[in-house]
Coordinates of C-alpha atoms in Angstrom, one line a residue:
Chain L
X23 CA -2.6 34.2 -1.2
X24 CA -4.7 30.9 -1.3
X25 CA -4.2 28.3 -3.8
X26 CA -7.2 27.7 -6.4
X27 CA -9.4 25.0 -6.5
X28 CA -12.2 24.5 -9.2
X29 CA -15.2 22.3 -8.0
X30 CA -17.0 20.8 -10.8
X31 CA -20.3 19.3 -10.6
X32 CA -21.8 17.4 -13.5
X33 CA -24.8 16.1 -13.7
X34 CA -27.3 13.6 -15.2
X35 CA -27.6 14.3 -19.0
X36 CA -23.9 14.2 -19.2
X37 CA -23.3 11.1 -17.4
X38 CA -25.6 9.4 -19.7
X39 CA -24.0 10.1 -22.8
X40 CA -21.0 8.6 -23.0
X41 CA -19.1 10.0 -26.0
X42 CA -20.1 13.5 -24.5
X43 CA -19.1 12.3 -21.1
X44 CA -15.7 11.4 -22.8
X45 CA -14.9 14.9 -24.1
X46 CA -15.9 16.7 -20.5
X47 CA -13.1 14.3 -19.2
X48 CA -10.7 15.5 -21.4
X49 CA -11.3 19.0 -20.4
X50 CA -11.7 17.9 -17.2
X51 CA -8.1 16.8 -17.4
X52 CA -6.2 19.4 -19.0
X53 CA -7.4 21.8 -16.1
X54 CA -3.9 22.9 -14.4
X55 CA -5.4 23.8 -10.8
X56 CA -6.4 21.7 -8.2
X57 CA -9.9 20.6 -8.7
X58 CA -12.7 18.3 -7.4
X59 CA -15.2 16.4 -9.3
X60 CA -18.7 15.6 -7.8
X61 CA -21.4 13.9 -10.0
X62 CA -24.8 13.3 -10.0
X63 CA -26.6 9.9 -11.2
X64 CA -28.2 10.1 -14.7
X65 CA -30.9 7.8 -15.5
X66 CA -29.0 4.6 -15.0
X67 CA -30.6 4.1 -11.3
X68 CA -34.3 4.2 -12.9
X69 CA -33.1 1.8 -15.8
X70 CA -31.4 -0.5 -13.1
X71 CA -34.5 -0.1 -11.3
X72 CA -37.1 -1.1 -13.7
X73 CA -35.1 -4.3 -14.9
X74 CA -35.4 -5.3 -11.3
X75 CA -39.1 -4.3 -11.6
X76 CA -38.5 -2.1 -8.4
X77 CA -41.1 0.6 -8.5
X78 CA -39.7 4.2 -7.9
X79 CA -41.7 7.0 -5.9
X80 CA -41.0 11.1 -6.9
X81 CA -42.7 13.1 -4.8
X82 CA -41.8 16.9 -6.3
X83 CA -38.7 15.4 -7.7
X84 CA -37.3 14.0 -5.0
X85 CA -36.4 10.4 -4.8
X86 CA -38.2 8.1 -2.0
X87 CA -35.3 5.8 -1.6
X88 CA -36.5 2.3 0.2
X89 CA -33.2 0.0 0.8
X90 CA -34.1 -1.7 -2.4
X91 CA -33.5 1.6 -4.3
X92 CA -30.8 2.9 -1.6
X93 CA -29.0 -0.4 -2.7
X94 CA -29.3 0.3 -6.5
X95 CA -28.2 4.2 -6.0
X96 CA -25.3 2.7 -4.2
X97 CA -23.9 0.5 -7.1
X98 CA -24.9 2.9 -9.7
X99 CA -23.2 6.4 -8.3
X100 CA -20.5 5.1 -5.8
X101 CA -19.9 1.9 -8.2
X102 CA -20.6 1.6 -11.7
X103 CA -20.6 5.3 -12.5
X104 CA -18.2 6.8 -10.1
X105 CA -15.7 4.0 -10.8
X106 CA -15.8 4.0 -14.3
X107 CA -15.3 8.1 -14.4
X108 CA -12.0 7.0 -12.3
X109 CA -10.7 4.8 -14.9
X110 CA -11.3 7.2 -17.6
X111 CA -9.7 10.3 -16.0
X112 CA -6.8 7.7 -14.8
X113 CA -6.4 6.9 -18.6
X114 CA -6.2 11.0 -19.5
X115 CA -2.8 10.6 -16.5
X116 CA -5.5 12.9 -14.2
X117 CA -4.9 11.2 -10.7
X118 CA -8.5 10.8 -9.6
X119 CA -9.3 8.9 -6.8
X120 CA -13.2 7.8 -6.4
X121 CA -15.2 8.8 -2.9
X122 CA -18.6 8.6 -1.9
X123 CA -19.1 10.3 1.7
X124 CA -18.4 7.6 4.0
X125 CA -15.6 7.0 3.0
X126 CA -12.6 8.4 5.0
X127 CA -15.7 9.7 7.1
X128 CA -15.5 13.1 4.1
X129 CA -19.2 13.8 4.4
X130 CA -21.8 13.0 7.1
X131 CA -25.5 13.3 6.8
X132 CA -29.2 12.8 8.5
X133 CA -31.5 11.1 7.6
X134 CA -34.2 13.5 6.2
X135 CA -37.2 13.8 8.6
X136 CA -40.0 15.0 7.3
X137 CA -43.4 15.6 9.3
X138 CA -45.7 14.1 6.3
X139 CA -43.6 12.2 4.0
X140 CA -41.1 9.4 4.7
X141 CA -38.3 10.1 2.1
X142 CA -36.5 6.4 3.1
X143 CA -32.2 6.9 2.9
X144 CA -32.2 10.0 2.1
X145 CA -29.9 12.6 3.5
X146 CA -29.2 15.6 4.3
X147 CA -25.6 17.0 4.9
X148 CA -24.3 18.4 7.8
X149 CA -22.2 20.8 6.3
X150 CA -19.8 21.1 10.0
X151 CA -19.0 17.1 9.4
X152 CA -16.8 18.0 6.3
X153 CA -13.4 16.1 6.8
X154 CA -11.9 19.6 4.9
X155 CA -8.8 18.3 6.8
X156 CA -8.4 15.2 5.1
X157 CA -9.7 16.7 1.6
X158 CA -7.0 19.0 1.4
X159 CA -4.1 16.7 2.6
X160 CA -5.8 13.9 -0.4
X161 CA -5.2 17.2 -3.1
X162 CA -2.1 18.1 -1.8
X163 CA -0.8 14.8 -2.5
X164 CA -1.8 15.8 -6.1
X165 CA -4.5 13.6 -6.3
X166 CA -8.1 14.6 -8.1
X167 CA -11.0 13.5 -5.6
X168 CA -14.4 12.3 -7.3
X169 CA -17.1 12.6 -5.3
X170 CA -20.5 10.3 -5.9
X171 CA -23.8 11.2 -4.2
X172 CA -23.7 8.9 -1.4
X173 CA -23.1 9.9 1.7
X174 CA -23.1 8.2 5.8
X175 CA -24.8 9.0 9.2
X176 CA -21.8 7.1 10.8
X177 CA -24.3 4.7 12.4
X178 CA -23.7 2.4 9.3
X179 CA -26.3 3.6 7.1
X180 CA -25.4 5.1 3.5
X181 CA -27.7 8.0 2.1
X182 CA -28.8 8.9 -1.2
X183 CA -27.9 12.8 -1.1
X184 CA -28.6 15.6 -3.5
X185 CA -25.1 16.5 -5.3
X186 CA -25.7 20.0 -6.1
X187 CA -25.7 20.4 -2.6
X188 CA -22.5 18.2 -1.3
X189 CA -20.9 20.6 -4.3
X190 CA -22.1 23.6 -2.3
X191 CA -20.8 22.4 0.9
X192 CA -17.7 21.2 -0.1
X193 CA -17.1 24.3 -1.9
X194 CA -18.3 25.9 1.1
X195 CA -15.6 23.8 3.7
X196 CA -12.7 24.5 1.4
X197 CA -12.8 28.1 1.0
X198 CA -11.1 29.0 4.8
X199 CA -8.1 27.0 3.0
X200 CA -8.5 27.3 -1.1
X201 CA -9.7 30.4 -3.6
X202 CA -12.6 28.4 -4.5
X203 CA -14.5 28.3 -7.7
X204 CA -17.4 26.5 -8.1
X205 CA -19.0 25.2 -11.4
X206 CA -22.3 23.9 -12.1
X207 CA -22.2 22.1 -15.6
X208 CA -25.3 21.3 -16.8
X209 CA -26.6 20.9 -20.4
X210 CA -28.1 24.6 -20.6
X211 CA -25.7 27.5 -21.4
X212 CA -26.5 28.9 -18.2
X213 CA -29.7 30.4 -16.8
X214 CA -32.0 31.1 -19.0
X215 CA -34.7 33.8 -19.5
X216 CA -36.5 31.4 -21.8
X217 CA -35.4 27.8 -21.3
X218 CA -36.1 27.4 -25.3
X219 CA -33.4 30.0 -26.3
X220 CA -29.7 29.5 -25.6
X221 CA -29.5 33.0 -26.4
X222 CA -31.5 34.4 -23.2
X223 CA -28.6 33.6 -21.2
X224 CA -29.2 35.8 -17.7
X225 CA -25.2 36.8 -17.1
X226 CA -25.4 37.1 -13.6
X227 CA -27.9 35.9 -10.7
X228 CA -27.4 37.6 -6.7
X229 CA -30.2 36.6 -4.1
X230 CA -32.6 39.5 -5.0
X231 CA -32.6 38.8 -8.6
X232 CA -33.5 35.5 -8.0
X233 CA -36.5 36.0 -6.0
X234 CA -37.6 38.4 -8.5
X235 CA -36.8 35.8 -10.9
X236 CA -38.9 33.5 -8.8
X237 CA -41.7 35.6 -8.9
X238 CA -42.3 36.3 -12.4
X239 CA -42.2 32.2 -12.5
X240 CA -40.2 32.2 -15.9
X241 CA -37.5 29.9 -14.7
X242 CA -36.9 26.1 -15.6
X243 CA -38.2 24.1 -12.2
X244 CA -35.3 22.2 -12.6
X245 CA -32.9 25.3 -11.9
X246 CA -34.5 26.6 -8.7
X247 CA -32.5 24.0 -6.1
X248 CA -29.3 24.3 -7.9
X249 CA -30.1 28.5 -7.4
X250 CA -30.3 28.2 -4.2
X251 CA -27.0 25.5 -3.6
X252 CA -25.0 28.5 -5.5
X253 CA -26.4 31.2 -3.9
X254 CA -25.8 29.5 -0.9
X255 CA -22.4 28.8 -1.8
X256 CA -21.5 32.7 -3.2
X257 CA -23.1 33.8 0.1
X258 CA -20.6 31.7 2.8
X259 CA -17.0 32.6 1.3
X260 CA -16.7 30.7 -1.8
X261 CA -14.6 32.5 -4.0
X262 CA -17.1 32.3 -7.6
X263 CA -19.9 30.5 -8.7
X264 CA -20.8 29.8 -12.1
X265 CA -23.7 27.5 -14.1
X266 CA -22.4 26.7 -16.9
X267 CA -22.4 24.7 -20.2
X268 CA -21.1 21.1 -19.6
X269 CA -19.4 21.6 -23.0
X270 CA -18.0 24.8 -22.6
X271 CA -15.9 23.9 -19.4
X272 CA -12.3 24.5 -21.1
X273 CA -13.9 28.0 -22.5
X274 CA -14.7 29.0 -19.1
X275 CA -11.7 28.2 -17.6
X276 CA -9.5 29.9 -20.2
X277 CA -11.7 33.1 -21.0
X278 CA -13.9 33.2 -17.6
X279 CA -16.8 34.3 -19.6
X280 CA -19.3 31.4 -19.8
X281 CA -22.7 30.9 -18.6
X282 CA -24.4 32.8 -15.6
X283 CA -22.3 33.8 -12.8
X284 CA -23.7 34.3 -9.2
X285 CA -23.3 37.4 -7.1
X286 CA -23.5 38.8 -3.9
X287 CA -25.6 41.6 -5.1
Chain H
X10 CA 12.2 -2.0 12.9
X11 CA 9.5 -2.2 10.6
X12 CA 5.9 -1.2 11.6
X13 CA 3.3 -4.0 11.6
X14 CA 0.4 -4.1 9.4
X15 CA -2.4 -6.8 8.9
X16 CA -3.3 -7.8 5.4
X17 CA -6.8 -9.2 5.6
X18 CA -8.6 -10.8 2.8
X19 CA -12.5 -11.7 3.4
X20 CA -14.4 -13.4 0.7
X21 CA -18.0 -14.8 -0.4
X22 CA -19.7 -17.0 2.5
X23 CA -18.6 -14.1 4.9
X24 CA -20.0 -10.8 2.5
X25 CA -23.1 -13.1 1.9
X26 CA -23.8 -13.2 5.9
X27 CA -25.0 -10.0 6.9
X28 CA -24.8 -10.8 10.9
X29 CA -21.8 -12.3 10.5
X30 CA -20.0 -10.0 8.7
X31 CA -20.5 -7.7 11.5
X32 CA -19.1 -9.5 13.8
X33 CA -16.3 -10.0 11.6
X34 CA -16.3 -6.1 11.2
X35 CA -16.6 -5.4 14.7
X36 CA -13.2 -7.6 15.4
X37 CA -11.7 -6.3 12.6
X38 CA -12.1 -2.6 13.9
X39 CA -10.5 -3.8 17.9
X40 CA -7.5 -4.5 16.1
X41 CA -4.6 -2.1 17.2
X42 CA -2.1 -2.3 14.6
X43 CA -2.0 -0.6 11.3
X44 CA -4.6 -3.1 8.7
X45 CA -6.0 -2.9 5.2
X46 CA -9.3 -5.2 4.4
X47 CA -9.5 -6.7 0.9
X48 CA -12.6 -8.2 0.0
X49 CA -13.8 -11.2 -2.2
X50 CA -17.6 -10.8 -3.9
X51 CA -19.8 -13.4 -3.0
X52 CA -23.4 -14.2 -4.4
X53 CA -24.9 -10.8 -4.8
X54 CA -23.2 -10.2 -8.3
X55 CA -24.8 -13.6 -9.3
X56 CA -28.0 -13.1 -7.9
X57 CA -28.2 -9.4 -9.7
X58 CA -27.2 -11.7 -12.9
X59 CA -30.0 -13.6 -12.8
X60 CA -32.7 -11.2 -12.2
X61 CA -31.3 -9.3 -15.1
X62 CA -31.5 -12.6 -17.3
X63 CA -27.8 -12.1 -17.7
X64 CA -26.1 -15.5 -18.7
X65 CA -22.9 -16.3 -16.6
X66 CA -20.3 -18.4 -17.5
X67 CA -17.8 -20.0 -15.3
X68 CA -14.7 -21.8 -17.1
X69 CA -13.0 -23.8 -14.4
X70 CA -14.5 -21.6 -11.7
X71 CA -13.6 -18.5 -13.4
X72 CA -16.3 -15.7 -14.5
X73 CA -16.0 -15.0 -17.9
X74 CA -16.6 -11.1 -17.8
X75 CA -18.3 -9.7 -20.3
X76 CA -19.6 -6.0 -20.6
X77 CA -23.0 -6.4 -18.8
X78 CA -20.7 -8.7 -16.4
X79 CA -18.2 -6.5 -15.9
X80 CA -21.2 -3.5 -15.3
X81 CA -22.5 -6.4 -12.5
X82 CA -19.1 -6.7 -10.6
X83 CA -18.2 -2.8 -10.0
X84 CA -21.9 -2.1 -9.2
X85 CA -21.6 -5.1 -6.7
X86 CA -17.9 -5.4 -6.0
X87 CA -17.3 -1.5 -5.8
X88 CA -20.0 0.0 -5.1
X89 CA -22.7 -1.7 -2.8
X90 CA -20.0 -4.6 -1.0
X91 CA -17.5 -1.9 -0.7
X92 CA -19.5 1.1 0.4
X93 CA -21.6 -1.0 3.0
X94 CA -18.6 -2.5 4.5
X95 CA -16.9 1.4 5.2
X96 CA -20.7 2.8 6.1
X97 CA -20.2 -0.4 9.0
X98 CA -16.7 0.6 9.6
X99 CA -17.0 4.0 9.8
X100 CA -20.2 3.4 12.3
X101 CA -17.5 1.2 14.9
X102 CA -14.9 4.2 14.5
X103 CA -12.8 2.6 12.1
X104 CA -11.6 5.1 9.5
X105 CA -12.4 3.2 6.8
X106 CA -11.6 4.2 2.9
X107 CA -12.8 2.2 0.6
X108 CA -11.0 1.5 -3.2
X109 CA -11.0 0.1 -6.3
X110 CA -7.5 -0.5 -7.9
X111 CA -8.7 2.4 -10.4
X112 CA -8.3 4.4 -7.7
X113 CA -5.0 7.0 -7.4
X114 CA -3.9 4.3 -9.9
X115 CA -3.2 2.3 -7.0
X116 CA -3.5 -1.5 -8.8
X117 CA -3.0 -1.9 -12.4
X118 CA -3.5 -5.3 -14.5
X119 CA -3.7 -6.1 -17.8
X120 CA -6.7 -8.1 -19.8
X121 CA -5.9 -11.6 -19.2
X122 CA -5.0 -13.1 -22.7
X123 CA -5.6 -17.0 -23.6
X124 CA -5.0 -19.1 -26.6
X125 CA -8.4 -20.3 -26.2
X126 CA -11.0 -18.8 -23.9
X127 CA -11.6 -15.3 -23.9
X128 CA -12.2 -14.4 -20.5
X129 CA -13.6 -10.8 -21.1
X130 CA -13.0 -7.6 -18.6
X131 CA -10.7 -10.1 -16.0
X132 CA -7.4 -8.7 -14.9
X133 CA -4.5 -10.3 -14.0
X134 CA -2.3 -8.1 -12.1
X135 CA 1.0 -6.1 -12.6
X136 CA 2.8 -6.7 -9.3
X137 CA 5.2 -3.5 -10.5
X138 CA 2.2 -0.9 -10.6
X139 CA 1.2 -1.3 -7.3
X140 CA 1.5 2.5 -5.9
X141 CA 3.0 1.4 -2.0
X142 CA 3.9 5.0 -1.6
X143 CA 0.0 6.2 -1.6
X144 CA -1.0 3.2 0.0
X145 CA 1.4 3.6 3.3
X146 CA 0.8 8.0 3.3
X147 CA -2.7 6.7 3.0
X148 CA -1.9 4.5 6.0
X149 CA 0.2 6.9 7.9
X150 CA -3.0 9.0 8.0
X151 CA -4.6 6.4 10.1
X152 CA -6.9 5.6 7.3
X153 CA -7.8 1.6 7.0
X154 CA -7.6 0.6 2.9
X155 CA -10.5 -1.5 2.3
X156 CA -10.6 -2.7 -1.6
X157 CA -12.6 -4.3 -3.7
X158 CA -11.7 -6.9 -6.6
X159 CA -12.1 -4.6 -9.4
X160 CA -8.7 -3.1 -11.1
X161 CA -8.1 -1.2 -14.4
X162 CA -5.7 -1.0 -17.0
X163 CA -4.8 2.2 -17.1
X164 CA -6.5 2.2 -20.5
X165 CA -9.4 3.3 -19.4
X166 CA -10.8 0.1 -18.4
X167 CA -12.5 -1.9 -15.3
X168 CA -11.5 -5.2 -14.9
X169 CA -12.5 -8.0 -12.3
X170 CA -9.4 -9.4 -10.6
X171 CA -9.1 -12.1 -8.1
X172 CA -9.5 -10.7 -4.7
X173 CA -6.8 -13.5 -3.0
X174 CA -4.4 -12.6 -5.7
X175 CA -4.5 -8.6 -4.8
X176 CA -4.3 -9.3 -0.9
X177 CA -0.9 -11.5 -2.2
X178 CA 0.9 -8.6 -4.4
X179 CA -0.5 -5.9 -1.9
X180 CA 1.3 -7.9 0.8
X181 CA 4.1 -8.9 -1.3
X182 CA 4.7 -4.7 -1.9
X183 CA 4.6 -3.3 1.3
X184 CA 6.7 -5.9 2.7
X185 CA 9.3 -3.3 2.0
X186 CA 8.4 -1.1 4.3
X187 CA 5.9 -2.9 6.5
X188 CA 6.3 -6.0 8.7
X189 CA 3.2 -7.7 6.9
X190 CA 1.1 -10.6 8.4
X191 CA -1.1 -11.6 5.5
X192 CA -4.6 -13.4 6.7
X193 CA -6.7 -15.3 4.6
X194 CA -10.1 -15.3 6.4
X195 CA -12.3 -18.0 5.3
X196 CA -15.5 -20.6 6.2
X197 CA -13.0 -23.1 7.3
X198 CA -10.8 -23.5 10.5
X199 CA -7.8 -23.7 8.3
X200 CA -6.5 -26.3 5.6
X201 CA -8.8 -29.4 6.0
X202 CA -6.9 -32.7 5.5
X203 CA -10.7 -33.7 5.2
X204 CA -12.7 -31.3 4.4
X205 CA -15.8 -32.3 6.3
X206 CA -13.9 -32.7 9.6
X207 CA -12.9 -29.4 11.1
X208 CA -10.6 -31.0 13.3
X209 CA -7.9 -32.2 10.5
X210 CA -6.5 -28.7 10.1
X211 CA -3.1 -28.9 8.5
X212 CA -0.9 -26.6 10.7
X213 CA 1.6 -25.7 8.3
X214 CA 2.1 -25.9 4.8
X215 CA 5.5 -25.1 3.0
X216 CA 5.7 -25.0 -1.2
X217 CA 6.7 -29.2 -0.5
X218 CA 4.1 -29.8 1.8
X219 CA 1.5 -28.6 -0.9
X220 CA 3.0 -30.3 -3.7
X221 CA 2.5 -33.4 -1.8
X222 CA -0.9 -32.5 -0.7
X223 CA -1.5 -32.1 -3.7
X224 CA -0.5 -34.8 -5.3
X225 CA -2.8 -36.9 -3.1
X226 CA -5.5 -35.1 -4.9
X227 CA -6.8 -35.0 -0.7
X228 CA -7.3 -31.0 -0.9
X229 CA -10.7 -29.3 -1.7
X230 CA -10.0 -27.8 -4.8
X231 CA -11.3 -24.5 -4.2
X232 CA -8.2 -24.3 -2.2
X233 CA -5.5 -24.4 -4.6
X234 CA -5.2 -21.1 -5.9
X235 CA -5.4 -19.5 -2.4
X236 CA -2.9 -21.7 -1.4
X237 CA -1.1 -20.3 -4.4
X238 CA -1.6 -16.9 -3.5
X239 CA -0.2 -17.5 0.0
X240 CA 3.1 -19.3 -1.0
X241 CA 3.5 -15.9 -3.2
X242 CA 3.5 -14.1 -0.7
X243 CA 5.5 -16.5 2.0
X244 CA 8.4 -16.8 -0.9
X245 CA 8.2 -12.9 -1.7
X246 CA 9.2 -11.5 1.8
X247 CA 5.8 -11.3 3.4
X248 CA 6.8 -12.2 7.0
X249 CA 3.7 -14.2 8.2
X250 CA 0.9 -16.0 6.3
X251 CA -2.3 -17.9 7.6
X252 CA -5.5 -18.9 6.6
X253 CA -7.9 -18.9 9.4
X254 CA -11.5 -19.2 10.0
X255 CA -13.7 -15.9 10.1
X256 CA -14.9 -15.9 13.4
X257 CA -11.1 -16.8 15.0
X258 CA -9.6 -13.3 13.5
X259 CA -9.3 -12.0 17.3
X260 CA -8.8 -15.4 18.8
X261 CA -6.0 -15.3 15.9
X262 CA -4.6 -11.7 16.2
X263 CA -4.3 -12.0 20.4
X264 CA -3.1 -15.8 20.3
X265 CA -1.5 -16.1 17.5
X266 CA -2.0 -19.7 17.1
X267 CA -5.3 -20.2 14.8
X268 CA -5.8 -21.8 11.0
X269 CA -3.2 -23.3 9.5
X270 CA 0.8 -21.1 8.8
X271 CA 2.2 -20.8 5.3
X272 CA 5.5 -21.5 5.6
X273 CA 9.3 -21.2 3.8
X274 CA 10.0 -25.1 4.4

């Protein structure tokens, strides 16, 4: 039987509250299984970013990342945020140990090329280059790997890369060697039927009752390329996929009944 | 016999020089023996400072850290110095990792306490916490340390340590199990009798030699503590210590003969 692994991404809202932060940690921490911790940036990068009067670009939500803003990602995710997440998960005596993708040569990417728009550092994993070897020899030594969004094309260039999806991919990569779970946390209590009403929760999402969900154009815009990270992930061997509730991480774990869980079919 | 390992320390002029600190990187990466890079911070921090209107203050060369300081240094130190040294690493086949002490709980200090100045977030370390057993399985993975200045307390707090100091009780630890060469690489060819003529290196300095150099008042005061650092690690079983110019690291490693030796007596 394979060992479990959980694979936790958190995200933005989280990261910028700290006292709520805090408490994820904690829960974080008492998890007895192996697990992996990938985060996403917050609004820190944009706050950094208009101090420096740097201008940001979003085209559909994406990020245009010049080296001005591929610097400030940098320090932001793989310093200030990532390193400070260490510290706190160090102080709760959880071994963590802070990566972004180039390091150890863990994650590889492209730069995206696009035919109309010129997206700057941004990439786009190739999901073959996982160093799955080297992951699972760094949590066999007990040790808790947090992963920021930044990520290499090993010709010296860092990329600002979307961490739902290195959370897919990783989760992806370790499941020939783990039983893989893989959790979304976000600040809904899953996937909603009407983003207003924590009570719509939809229990479970497989690939054709998303496009149907897609269709009727009721969900959050938000949720559609985390969707498709976890239904990418359910689909290529990972073990279970859940969104869940940032806050009801502990819940989940213990009863396996929180939030929206992906399916096959 | 004990396996060989280089202990290299880099610090401001170098980071600061972008061609130059390729070059540095590229004879870094041709050396054959086991090696960990530790790295100073140069200007950027300050230059990020300043554009923030962040005041900083320097007592006797020292950075008073404060919050926003500290923020500054992990951002810089940690994240964009750190990351963009193992993107350049990675890119010349060197299997780069990089670290902050937080990391695997690797390097621990404690909040430097003064009678009269507060210093803020700066660590001095605890040459006991240093965890040689990750670092050398870490090693014996073929994967090159490189660190940044930042620590923690194991309290759940960042704090900006003196990079010459780490590179001294890293050395001084693995010495156990390592036959460590420590290497101060610097802007100068070695220790200047005068500091403005390159050709006055000093070729060896013992702990009597420096209290007599120092008396004289003749050194560059900048100097002093990295001398410090070195005699540390001289008197604390490190087997070889030099401080050599940047650009003689090869010259150094295949000749053996740049910069000026630390020495017992």
């Amino acid at each position: 039987m394979k060992q479990k692994i959980y694979i936790i991404k958190i995200g933005g809202a989280l990261i910028d509250d700290e006292k709520l932060l805090n408490e994820f940690l904690v829960q974080f921490s008492e998890i007895k299984e192996k697990k992996i911790l990938i985060h996403g940036g917050g609004k820190l990068a944009t706050t950094l970013a208009d101090k420096l009067g740097i201008t940001q670009q979003l085209i559909n939500g994406r990020r245009i990342t010049d080296k001005d803003t591929l610097d400030i990602v940098t320090m932001v995710y793989a310093g200030r945020i990532n390193k400070n997440i260490v510290a706190k998960l160090q102080q709760k005596n959880c071994n963590a140990i802070g990566f972004s993708g180039a390091d150890a040569n863990i994650i590889q990417a492209e730069k995206r090329i696009h035919p109309e728009i010129d997206f700057g550092f941004v990439g786009d994993i190739n999901p073959q280059s996982i160093n799955k070897k080297l992951v699972s020899e760094l949590v066999s030594l007990n040790l808790i790997p947090v992963f920021s969004a930044i990520t290499h094309d090993k010709k010296g260039n860092l990329l600002n890369t979307n961490a739902d999806t290195i959370a897919s991919v990783m989760a992806q990569a370790l499941s020939e060697m783990y039983d893989v779970e893989l959790l979304y946390c976000f600040d809904k209590e899953g996937v909603l039927e009407d983003v207003d009403d924590p009570d719509s929760i939809i229990k479970n999402v497989s690939e054709k009752s998303f496009s149907i969900l897609k269709e009727t154009g009721k969900l959050h815009k938000g949720i559609l390329p985390k969707l498709e990270n976890a239904l990418a992930a359910i689909k290529n061997n990972v073990n279970k996929v859940f969104l869940i509730k940032e806050t009801e991480l502990k819940n989940h774990i213990e009863n396996h009944h929180a939030g929206t869980e992906i399916c096959l079919s």
